[in-house]
PDB file of C-alpha atoms in Angstrom:
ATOM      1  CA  UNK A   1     -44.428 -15.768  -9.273  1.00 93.00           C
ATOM      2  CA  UNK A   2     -41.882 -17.829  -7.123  1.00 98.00           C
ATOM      3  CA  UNK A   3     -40.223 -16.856  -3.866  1.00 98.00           C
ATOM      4  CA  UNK A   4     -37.117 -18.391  -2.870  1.00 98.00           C
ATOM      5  CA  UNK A   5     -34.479 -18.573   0.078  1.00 98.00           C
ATOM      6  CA  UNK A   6     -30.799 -20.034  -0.279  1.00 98.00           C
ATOM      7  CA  UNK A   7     -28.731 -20.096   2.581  1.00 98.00           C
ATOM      8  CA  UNK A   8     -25.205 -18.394   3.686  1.00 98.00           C
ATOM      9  CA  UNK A   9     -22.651 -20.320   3.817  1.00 98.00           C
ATOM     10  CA  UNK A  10     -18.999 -20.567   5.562  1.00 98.00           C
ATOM     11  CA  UNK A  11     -15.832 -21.433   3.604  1.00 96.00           C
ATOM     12  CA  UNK A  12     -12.451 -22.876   4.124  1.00 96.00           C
ATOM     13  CA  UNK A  13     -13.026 -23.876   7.532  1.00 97.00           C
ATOM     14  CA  UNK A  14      -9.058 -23.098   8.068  1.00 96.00           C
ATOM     15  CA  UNK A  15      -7.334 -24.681   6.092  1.00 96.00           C
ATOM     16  CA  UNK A  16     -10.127 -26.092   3.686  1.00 96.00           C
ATOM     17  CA  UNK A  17      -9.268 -23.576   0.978  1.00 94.00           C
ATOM     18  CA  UNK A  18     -11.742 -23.950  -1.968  1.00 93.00           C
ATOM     19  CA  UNK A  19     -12.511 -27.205  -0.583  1.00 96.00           C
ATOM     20  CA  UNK A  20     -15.079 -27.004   2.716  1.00 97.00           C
ATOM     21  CA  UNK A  21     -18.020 -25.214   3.206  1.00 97.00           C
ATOM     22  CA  UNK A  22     -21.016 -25.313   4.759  1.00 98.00           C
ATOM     23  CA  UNK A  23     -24.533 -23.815   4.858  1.00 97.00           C
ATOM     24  CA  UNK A  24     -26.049 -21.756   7.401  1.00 97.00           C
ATOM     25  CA  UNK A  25     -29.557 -21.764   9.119  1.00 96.00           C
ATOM     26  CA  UNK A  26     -31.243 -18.399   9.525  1.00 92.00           C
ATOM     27  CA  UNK A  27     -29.724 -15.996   7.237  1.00 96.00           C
ATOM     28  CA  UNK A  28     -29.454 -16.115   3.087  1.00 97.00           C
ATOM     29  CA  UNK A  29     -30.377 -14.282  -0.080  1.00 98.00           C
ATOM     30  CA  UNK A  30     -34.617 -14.268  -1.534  1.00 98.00           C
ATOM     31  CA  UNK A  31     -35.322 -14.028  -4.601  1.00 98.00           C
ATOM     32  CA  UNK A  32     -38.329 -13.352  -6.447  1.00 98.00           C
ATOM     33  CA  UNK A  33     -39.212 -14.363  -9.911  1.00 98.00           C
ATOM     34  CA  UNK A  34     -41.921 -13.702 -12.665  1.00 97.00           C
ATOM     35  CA  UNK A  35     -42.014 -15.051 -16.027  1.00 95.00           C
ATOM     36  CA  UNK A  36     -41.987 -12.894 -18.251  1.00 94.00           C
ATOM     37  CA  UNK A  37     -42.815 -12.553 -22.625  1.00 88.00           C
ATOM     38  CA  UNK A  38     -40.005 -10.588 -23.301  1.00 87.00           C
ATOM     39  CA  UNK A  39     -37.301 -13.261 -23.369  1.00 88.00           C
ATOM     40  CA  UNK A  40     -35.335 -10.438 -21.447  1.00 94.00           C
ATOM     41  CA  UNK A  41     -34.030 -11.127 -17.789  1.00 96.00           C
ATOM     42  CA  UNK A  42     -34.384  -8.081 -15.890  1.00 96.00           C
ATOM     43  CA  UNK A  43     -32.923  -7.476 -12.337  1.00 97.00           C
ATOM     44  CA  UNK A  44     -34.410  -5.270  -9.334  1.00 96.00           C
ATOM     45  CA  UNK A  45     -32.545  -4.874  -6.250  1.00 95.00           C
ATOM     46  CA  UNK A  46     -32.244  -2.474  -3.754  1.00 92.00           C
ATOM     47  CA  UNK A  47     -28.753  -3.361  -2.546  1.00 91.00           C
ATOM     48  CA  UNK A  48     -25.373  -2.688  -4.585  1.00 90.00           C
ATOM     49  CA  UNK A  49     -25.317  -5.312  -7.366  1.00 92.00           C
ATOM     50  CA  UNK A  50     -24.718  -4.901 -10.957  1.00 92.00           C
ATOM     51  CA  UNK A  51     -28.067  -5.239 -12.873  1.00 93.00           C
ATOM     52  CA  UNK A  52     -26.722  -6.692 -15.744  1.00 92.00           C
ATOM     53  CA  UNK A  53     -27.281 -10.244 -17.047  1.00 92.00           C
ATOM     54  CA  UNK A  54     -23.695 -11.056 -17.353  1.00 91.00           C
ATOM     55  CA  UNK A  55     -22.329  -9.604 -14.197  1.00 94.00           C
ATOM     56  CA  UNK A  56     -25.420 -10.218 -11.328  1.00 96.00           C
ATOM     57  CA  UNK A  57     -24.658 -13.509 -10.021  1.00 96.00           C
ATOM     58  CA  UNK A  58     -28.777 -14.580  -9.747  1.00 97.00           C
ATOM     59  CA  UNK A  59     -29.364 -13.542 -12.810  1.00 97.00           C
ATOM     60  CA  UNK A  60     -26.839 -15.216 -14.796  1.00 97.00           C
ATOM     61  CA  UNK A  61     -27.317 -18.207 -13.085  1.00 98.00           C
ATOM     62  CA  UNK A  62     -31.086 -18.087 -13.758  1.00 98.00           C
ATOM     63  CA  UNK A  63     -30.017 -17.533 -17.496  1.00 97.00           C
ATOM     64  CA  UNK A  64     -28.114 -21.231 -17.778  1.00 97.00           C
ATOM     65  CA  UNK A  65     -31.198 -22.385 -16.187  1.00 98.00           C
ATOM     66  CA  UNK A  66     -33.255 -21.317 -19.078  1.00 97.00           C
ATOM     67  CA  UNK A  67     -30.798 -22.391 -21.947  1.00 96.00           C
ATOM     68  CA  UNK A  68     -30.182 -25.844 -20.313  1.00 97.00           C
ATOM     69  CA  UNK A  69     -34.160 -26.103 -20.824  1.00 97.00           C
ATOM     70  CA  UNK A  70     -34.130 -24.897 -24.244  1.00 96.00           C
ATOM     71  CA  UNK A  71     -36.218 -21.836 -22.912  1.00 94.00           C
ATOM     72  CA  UNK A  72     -37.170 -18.744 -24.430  1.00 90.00           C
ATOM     73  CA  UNK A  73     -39.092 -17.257 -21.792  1.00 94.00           C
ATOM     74  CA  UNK A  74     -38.186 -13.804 -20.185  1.00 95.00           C
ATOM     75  CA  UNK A  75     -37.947 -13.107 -15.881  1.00 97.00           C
ATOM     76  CA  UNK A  76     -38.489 -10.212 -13.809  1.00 97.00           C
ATOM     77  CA  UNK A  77     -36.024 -11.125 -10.884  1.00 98.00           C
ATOM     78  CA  UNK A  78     -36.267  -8.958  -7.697  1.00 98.00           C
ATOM     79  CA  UNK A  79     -33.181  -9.572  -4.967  1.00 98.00           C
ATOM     80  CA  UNK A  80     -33.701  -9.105  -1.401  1.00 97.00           C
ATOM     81  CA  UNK A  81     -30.250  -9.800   0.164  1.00 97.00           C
ATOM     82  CA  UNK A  82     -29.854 -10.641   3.610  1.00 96.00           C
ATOM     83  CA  UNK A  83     -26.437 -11.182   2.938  1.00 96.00           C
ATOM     84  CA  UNK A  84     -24.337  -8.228   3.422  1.00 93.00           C
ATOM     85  CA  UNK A  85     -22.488  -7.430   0.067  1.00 91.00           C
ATOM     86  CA  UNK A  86     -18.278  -8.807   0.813  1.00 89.00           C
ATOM     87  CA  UNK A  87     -19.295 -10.028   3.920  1.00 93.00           C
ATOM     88  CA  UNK A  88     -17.539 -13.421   3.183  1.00 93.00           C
ATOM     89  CA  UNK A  89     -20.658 -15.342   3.979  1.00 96.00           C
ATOM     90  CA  UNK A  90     -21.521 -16.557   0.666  1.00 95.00           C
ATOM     91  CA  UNK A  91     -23.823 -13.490  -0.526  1.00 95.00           C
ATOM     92  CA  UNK A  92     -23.288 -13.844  -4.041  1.00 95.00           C
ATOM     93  CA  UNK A  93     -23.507 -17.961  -3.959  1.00 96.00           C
ATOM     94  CA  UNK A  94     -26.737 -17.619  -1.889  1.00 97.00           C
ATOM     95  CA  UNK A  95     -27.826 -15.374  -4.629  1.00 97.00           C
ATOM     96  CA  UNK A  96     -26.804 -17.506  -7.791  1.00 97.00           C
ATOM     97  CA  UNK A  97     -28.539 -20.629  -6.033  1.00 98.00           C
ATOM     98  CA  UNK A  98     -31.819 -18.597  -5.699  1.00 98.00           C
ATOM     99  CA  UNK A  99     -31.988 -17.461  -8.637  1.00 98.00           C
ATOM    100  CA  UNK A 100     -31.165 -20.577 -10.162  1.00 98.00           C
ATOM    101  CA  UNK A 101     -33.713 -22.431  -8.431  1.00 98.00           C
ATOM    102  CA  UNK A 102     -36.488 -19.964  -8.707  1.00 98.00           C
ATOM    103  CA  UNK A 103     -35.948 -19.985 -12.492  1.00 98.00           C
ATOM    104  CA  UNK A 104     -36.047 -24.212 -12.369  1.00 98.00           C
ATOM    105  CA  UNK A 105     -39.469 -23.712 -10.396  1.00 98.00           C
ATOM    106  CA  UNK A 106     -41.006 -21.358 -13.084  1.00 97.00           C
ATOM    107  CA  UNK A 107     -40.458 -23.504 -15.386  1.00 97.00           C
ATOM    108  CA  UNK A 108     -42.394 -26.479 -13.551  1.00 96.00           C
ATOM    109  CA  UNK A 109     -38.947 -28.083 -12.023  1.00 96.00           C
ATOM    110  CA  UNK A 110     -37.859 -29.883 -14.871  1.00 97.00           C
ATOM    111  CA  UNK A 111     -34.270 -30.421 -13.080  1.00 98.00           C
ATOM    112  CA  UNK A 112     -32.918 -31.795  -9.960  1.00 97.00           C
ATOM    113  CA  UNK A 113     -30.775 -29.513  -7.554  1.00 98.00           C
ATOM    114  CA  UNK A 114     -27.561 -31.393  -8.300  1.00 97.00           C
ATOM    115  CA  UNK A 115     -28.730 -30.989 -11.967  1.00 98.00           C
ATOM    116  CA  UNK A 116     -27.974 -26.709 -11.584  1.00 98.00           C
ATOM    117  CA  UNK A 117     -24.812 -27.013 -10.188  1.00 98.00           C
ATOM    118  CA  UNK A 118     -23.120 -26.134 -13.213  1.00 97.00           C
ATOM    119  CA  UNK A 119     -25.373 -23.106 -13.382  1.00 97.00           C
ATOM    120  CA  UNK A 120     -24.802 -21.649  -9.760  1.00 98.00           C
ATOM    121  CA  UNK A 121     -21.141 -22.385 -10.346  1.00 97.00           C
ATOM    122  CA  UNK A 122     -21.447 -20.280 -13.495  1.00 96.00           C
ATOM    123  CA  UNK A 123     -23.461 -17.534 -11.243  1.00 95.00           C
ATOM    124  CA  UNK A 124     -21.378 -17.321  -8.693  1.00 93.00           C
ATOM    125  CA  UNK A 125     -17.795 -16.781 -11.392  1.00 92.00           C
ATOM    126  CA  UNK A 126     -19.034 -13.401 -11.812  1.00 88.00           C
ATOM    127  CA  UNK A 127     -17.919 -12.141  -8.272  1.00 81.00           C
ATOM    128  CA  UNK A 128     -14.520 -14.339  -8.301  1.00 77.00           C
ATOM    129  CA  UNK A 129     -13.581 -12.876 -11.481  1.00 77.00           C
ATOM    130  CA  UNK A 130     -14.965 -15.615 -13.889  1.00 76.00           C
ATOM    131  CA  UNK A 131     -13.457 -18.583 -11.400  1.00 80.00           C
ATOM    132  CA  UNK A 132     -15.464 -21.188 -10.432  1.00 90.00           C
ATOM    133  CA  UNK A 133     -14.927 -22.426  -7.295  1.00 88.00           C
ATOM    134  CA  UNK A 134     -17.941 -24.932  -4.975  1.00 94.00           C
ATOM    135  CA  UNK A 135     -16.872 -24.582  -0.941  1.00 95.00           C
ATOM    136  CA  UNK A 136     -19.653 -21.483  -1.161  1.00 95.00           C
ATOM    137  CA  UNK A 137     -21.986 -22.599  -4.082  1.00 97.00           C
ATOM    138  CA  UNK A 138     -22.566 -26.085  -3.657  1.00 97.00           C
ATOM    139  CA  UNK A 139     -23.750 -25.559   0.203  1.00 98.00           C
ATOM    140  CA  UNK A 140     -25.841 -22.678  -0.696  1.00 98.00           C
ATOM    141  CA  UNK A 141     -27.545 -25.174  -2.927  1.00 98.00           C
ATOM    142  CA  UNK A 142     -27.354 -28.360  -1.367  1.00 98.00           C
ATOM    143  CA  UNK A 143     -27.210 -27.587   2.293  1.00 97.00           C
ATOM    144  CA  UNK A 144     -25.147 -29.572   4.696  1.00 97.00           C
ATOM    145  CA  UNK A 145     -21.360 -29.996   4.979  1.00 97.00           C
ATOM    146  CA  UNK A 146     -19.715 -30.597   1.898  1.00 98.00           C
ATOM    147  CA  UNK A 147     -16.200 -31.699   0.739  1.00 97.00           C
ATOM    148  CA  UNK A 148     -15.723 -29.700  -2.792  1.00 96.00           C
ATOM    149  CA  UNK A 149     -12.842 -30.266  -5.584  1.00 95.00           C
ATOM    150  CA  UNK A 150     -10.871 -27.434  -6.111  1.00 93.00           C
ATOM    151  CA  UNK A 151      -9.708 -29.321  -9.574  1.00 94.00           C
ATOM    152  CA  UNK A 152     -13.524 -30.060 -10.464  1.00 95.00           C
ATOM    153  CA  UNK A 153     -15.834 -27.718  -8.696  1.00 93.00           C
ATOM    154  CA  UNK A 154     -18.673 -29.826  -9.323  1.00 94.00           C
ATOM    155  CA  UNK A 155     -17.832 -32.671  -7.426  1.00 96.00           C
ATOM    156  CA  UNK A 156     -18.840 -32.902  -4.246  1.00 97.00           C
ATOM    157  CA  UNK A 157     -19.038 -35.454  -1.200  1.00 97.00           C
ATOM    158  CA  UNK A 158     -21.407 -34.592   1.666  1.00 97.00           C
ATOM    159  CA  UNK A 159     -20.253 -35.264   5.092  1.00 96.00           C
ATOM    160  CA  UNK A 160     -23.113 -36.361   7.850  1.00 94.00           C
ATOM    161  CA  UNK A 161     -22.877 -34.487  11.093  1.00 93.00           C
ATOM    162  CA  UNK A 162     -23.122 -36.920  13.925  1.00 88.00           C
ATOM    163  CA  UNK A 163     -24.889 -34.324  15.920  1.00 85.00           C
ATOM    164  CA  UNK A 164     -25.557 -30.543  15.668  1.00 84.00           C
ATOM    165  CA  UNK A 165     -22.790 -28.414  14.864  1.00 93.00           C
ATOM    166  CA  UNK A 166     -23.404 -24.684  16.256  1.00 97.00           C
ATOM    167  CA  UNK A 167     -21.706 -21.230  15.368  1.00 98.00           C
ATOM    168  CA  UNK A 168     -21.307 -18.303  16.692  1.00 98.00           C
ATOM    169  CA  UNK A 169     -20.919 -15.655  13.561  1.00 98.00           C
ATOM    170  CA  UNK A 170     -19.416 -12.284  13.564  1.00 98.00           C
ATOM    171  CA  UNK A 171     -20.109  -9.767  11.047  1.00 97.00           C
ATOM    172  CA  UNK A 172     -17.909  -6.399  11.086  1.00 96.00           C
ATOM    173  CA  UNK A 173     -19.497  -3.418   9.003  1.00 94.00           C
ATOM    174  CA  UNK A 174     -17.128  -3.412   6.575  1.00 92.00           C
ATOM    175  CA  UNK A 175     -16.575  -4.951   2.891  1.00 88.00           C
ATOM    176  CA  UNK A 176     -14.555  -7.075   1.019  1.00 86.00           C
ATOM    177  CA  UNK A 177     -14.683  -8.425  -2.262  1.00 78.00           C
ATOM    178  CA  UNK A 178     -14.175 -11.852  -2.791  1.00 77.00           C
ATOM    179  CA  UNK A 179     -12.356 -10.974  -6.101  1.00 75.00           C
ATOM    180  CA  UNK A 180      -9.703  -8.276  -5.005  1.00 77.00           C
ATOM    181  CA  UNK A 181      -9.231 -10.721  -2.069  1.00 78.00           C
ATOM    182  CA  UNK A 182      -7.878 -13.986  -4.307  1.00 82.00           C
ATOM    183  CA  UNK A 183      -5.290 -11.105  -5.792  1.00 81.00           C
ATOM    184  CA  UNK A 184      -3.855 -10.680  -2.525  1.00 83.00           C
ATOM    185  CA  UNK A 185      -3.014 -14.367  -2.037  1.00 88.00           C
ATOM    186  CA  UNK A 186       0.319 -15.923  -2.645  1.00 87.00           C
ATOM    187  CA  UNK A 187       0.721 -17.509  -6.001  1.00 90.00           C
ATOM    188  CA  UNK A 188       3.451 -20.157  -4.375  1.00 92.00           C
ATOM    189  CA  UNK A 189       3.788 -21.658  -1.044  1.00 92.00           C
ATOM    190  CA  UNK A 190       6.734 -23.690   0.926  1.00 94.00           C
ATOM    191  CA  UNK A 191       6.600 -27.243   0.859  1.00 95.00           C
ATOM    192  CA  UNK A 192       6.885 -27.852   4.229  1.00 95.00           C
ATOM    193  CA  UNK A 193       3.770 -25.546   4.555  1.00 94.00           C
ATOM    194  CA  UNK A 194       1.369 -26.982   2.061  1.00 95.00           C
ATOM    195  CA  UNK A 195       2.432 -30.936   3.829  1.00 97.00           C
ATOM    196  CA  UNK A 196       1.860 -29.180   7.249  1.00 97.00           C
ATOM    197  CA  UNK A 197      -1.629 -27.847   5.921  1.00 96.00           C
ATOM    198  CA  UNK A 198      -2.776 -31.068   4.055  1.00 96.00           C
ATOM    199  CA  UNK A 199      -1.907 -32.752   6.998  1.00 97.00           C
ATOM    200  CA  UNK A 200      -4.577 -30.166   9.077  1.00 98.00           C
ATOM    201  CA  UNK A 201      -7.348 -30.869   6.252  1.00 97.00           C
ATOM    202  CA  UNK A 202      -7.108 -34.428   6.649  1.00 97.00           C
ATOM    203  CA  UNK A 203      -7.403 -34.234  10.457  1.00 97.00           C
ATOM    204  CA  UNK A 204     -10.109 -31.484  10.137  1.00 97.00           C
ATOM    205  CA  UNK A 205     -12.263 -33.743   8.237  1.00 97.00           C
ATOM    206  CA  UNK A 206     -12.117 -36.462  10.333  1.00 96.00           C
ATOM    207  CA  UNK A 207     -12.870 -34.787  13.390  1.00 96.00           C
ATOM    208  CA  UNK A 208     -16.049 -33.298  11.673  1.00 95.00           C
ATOM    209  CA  UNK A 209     -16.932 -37.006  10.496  1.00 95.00           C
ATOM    210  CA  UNK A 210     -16.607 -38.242  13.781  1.00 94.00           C
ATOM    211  CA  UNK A 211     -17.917 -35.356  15.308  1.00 93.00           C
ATOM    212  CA  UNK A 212     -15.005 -34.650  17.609  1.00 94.00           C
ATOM    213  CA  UNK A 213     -16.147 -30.690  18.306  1.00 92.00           C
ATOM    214  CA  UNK A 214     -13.303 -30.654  21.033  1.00 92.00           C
ATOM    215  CA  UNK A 215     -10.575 -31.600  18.607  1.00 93.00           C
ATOM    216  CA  UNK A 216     -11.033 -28.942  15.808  1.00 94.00           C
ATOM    217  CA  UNK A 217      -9.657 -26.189  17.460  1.00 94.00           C
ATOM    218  CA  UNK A 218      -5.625 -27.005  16.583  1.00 94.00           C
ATOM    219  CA  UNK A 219      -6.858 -28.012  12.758  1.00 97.00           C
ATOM    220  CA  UNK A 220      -9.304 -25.084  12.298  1.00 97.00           C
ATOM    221  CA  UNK A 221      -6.377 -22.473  13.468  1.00 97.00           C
ATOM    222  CA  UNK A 222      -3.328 -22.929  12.247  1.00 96.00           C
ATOM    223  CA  UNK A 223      -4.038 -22.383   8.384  1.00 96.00           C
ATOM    224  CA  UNK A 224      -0.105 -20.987   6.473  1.00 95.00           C
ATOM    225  CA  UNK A 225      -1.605 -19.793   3.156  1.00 92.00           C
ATOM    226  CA  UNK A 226      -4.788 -18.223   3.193  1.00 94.00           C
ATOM    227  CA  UNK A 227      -6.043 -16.879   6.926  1.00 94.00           C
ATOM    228  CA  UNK A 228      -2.792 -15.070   7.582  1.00 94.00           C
ATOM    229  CA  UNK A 229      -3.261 -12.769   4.737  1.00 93.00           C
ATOM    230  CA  UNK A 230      -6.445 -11.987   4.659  1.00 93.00           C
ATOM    231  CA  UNK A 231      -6.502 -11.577   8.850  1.00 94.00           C
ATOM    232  CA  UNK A 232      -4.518  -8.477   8.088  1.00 91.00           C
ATOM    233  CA  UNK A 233      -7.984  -6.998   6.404  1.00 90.00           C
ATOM    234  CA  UNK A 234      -9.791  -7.912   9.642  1.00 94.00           C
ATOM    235  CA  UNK A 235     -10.212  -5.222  12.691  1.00 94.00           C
ATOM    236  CA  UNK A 236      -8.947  -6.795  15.600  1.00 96.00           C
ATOM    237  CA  UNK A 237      -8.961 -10.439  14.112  1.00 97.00           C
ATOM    238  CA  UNK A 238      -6.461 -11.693  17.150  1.00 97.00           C
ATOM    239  CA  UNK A 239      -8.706 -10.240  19.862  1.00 98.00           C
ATOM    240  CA  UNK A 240     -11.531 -11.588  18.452  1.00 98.00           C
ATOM    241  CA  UNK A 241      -9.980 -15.077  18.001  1.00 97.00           C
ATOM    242  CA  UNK A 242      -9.008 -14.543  22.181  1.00 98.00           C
ATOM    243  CA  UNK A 243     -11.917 -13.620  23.042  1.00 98.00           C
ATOM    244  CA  UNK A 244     -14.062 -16.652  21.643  1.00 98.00           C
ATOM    245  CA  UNK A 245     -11.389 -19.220  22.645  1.00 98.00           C
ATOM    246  CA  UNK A 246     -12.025 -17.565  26.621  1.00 98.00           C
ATOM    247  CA  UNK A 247     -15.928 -18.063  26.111  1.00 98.00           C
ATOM    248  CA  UNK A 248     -15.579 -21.650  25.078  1.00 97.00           C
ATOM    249  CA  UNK A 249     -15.275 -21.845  21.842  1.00 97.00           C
ATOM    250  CA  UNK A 250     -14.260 -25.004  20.014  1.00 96.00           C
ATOM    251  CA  UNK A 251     -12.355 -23.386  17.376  1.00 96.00           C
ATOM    252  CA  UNK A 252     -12.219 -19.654  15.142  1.00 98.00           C
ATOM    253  CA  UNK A 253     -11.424 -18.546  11.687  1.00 98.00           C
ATOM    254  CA  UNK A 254     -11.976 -16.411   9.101  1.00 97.00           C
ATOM    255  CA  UNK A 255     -14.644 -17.530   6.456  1.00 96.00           C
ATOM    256  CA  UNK A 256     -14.139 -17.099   2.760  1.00 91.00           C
ATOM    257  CA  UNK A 257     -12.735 -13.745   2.053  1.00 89.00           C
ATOM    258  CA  UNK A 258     -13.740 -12.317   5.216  1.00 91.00           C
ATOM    259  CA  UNK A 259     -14.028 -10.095   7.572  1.00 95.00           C
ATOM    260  CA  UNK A 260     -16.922 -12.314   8.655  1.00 97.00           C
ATOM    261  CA  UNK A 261     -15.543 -14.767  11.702  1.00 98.00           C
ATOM    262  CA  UNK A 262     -16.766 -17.955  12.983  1.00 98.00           C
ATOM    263  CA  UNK A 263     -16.341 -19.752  16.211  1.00 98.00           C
ATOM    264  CA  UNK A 264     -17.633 -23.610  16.681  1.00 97.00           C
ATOM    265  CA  UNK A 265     -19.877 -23.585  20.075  1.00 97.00           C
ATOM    266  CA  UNK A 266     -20.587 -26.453  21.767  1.00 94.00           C
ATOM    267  CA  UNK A 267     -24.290 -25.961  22.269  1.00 94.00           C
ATOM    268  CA  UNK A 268     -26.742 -23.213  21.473  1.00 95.00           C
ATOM    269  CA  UNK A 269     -27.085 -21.203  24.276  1.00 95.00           C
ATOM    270  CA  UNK A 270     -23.205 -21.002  24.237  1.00 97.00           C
ATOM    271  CA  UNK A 271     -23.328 -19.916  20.725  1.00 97.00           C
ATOM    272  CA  UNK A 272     -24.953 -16.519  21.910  1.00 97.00           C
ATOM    273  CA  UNK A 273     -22.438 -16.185  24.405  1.00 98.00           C
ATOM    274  CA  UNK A 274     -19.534 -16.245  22.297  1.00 98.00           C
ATOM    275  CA  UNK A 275     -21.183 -14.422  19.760  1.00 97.00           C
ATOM    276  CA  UNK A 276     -21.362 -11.331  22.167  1.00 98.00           C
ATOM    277  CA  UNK A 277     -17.507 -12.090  23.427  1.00 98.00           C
ATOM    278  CA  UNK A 278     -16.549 -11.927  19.643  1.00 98.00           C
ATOM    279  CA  UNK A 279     -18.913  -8.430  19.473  1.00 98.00           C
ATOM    280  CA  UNK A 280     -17.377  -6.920  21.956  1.00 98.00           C
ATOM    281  CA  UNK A 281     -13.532  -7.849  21.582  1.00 98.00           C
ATOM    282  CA  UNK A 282     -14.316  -5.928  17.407  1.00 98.00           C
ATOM    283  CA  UNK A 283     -12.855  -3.077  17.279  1.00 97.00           C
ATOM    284  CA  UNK A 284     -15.589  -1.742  14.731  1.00 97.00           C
ATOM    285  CA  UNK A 285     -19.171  -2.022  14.474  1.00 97.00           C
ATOM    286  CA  UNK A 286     -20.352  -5.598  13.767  1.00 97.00           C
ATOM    287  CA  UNK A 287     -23.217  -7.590  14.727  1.00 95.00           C
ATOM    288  CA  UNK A 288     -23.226 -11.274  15.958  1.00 96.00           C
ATOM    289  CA  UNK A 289     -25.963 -13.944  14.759  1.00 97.00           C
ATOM    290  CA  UNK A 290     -25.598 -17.923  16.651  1.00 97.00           C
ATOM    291  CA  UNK A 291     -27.098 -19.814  14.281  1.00 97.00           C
ATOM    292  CA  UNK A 292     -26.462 -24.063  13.167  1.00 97.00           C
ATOM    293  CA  UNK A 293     -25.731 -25.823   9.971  1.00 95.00           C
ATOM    294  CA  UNK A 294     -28.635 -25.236   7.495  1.00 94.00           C
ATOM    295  CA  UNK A 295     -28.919 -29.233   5.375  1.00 92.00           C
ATOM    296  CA  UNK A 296     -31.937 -27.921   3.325  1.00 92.00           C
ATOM    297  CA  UNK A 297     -30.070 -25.440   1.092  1.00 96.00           C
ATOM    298  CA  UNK A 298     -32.437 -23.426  -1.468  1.00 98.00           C
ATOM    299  CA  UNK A 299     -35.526 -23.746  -1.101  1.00 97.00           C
ATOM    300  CA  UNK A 300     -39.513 -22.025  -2.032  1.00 96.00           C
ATOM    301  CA  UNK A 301     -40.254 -19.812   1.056  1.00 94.00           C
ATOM    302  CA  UNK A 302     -43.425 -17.780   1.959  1.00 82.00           C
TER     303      UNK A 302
END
C-alpha cells in the first residue's frame, strides 16, 4: 500500500488564463493505493465523486499510468479530499496527480514525474469536460510556479521565486464546477481587450520573475475576459477584493473557476491578517487558510 499527497493549486493568476498556476503548501488531495489481482481499478471515497474509471479524475489517471507500463495489475484506490469539491483550488488536479503517482510508486517508480504528465492531464479532462488544460495539473504535480501552454498543455516552463511568495486564501461554502463554469465564458473577445490583457500577462510574469510583490497588484486585477464573469458567481467578490487591498494585500483575484479568492501578502503573519479581513468582508460562510507556494508537488506522505 502507498499513501500519497498532491497539492492545491491556484490558477490564472488574473489574467493568466489556462496559462499560470501555482501549487499550494498545506492543503491537497491523499490518496491511497493497493495493488490489486483483479486487473479492476476500484474507487472508495467518502466525498461526492463519480466512482467510475472513466469519470473519477484519480482513477483514470492511475489507469494511463498502468497502460503506459504495459500493466495488468488491478488497484483499490481510496480518496481522502482535502480539497473541497468546485472550490476552484485544483481538487480534481490534486486528485489526478495522486493517483497518478501512487499508481507509478506501486509499480516500483518506473517513470519520472514529468514522465505522467500526459496522464494527470488525461485525469484531470474528466472534470473540464474532456479538455485538457496544465495551469492546475502541472503544479499539482510538479510544484512551484509554472508558465503552461494553453496550445500544448504539456509544456511547461518553471519560474524561480526570488523569495517566498505568501497567500492569504478564501474559501466560501459554496460550489462550482469547473465544467459548467468554461460554458459561461465568452467564446470571442475585443481586440483592444485581448492586447490590453497580453500586455498584463507579460508584465505579471515579470514582476513574479523579479519578485516585484509590490507591483502585481495593477496586473493581477484588471483581467477583461475571464474574472468579470465568473465574479458574478462569487458572494460579495468586490468587498472581499476591498477588504484585502485595506489589510495590505499585494494583489486579489479569483482562482480557476472560483469562488475560492486569493490575495498576495507580503509576509506570513500578514497572510493571517488578510485572510480574516477577506473572512469577514464574505457575505457567506467561508473559511480562510494563509499558506505559501508548495515547490514539492506530489509526493509519498505518512
Amino acid at each position: 500500500m502507498v499513501r500519497v499527497f498532491a497539492p492545491a493549486s491556484l490558477s490564472n493568476l488574473g489574467p493568466g488564463y489556462d496559462t499560470l498556476g501555482i501549487g499550494l503548501r498545506g492543503v491537497g488531495d491523499v490518496v491511497e493505493a493497493r495493488l490489486t489481482k483483479s486487473g479492476n481499478i476500484r474507487v472508495k471515497t467518502s466525498a461526492p465523486l463519480p466512482l467510475d474509471v472513466e469519470t473519477n479524475t484519480a482513477a483514470r489517471a492511475a489507469r494511463v499510468v498502468l497502460d503506459q507500463a504495459g500493466s495488468n495489475v488491478g488497484l483499490d484506490l481510496t480518496i481522502y479530499k482535502g480539497i473541497p469539491v468546485g472550490s476552484g483550488i485544483g481538487g480534481s488536479a490534486a486528485s489526478a496527480a495522486a493517483g497518478a503517482w501512487a499508481a507509478n510508486l506501486l509499480l516500483e517508480a518506473p517513470f519520472q514525474k514529468t514522465d505522467l504528465i500526459d496522464a494527470v492531464l488525461e485525469g484531470e479532462s474528466v472534470a473540464s469536460g474532456g479538455m485538457r488544460h496544465g495551469d492546475n495539473a502541472l503544479p499539482a504535480l510538479l510544484g512551484g510556479l509554472l508558465l503552461t501552454s494553453p496550445a500544448n498543455p504539456s509544456d511547461f516552463r518553471r519560474i524561480e521565486l526570488r523569495r517566498p511568495l505568501h497567500f492569504a486564501l478564501l474559501l466560501p461554502d459554496i460550489e462550482i464546477l469547473t465544467s459548467k463554469a468554461r460554458a459561461r465564458l465568452p467564446k470571442e473577445v475585443p481586440f483592444r481587450s485581448s492586447v490590453l490583457n497580453a500586455g498584463d500577462l507579460a508584465f505579471l510574469v515579470h514582476a513574479l520573475i523579479r519578485g516585484d510583490w509590490e507591483r502585481l497588484a495593477p496586473y493581477m486585477m484588471r483581467d477583461r475576459f475571464v474574472e468579470p464573469v465568473r465574479a458574478a458567481c462569487v458572494p460579495g467578490y468586490q468587498r472581499v477584493r476591498e477588504a484585502a487591498l485595506e489589510a495590505g494585500a499585494h494583489g486579489v483575484a479569483i482562482t480557476g473557476s472560483g469562488p475560492a479568492m486569493f490575495a498576495i501578502a507580503p509576509d506570513a503573519p500578514l497572510a493571517s491578517a488578510i485572510c480574516d479581513a477577506m473572512i469577514n468582508a464574505c457575505p457567506v460562510p467561508a473559511r480562510g487558510i494563509a499558506t505559501e507556494t508548495c515547490a514539492e508537488g506530489v509526493r509519498s506522505c505518512a
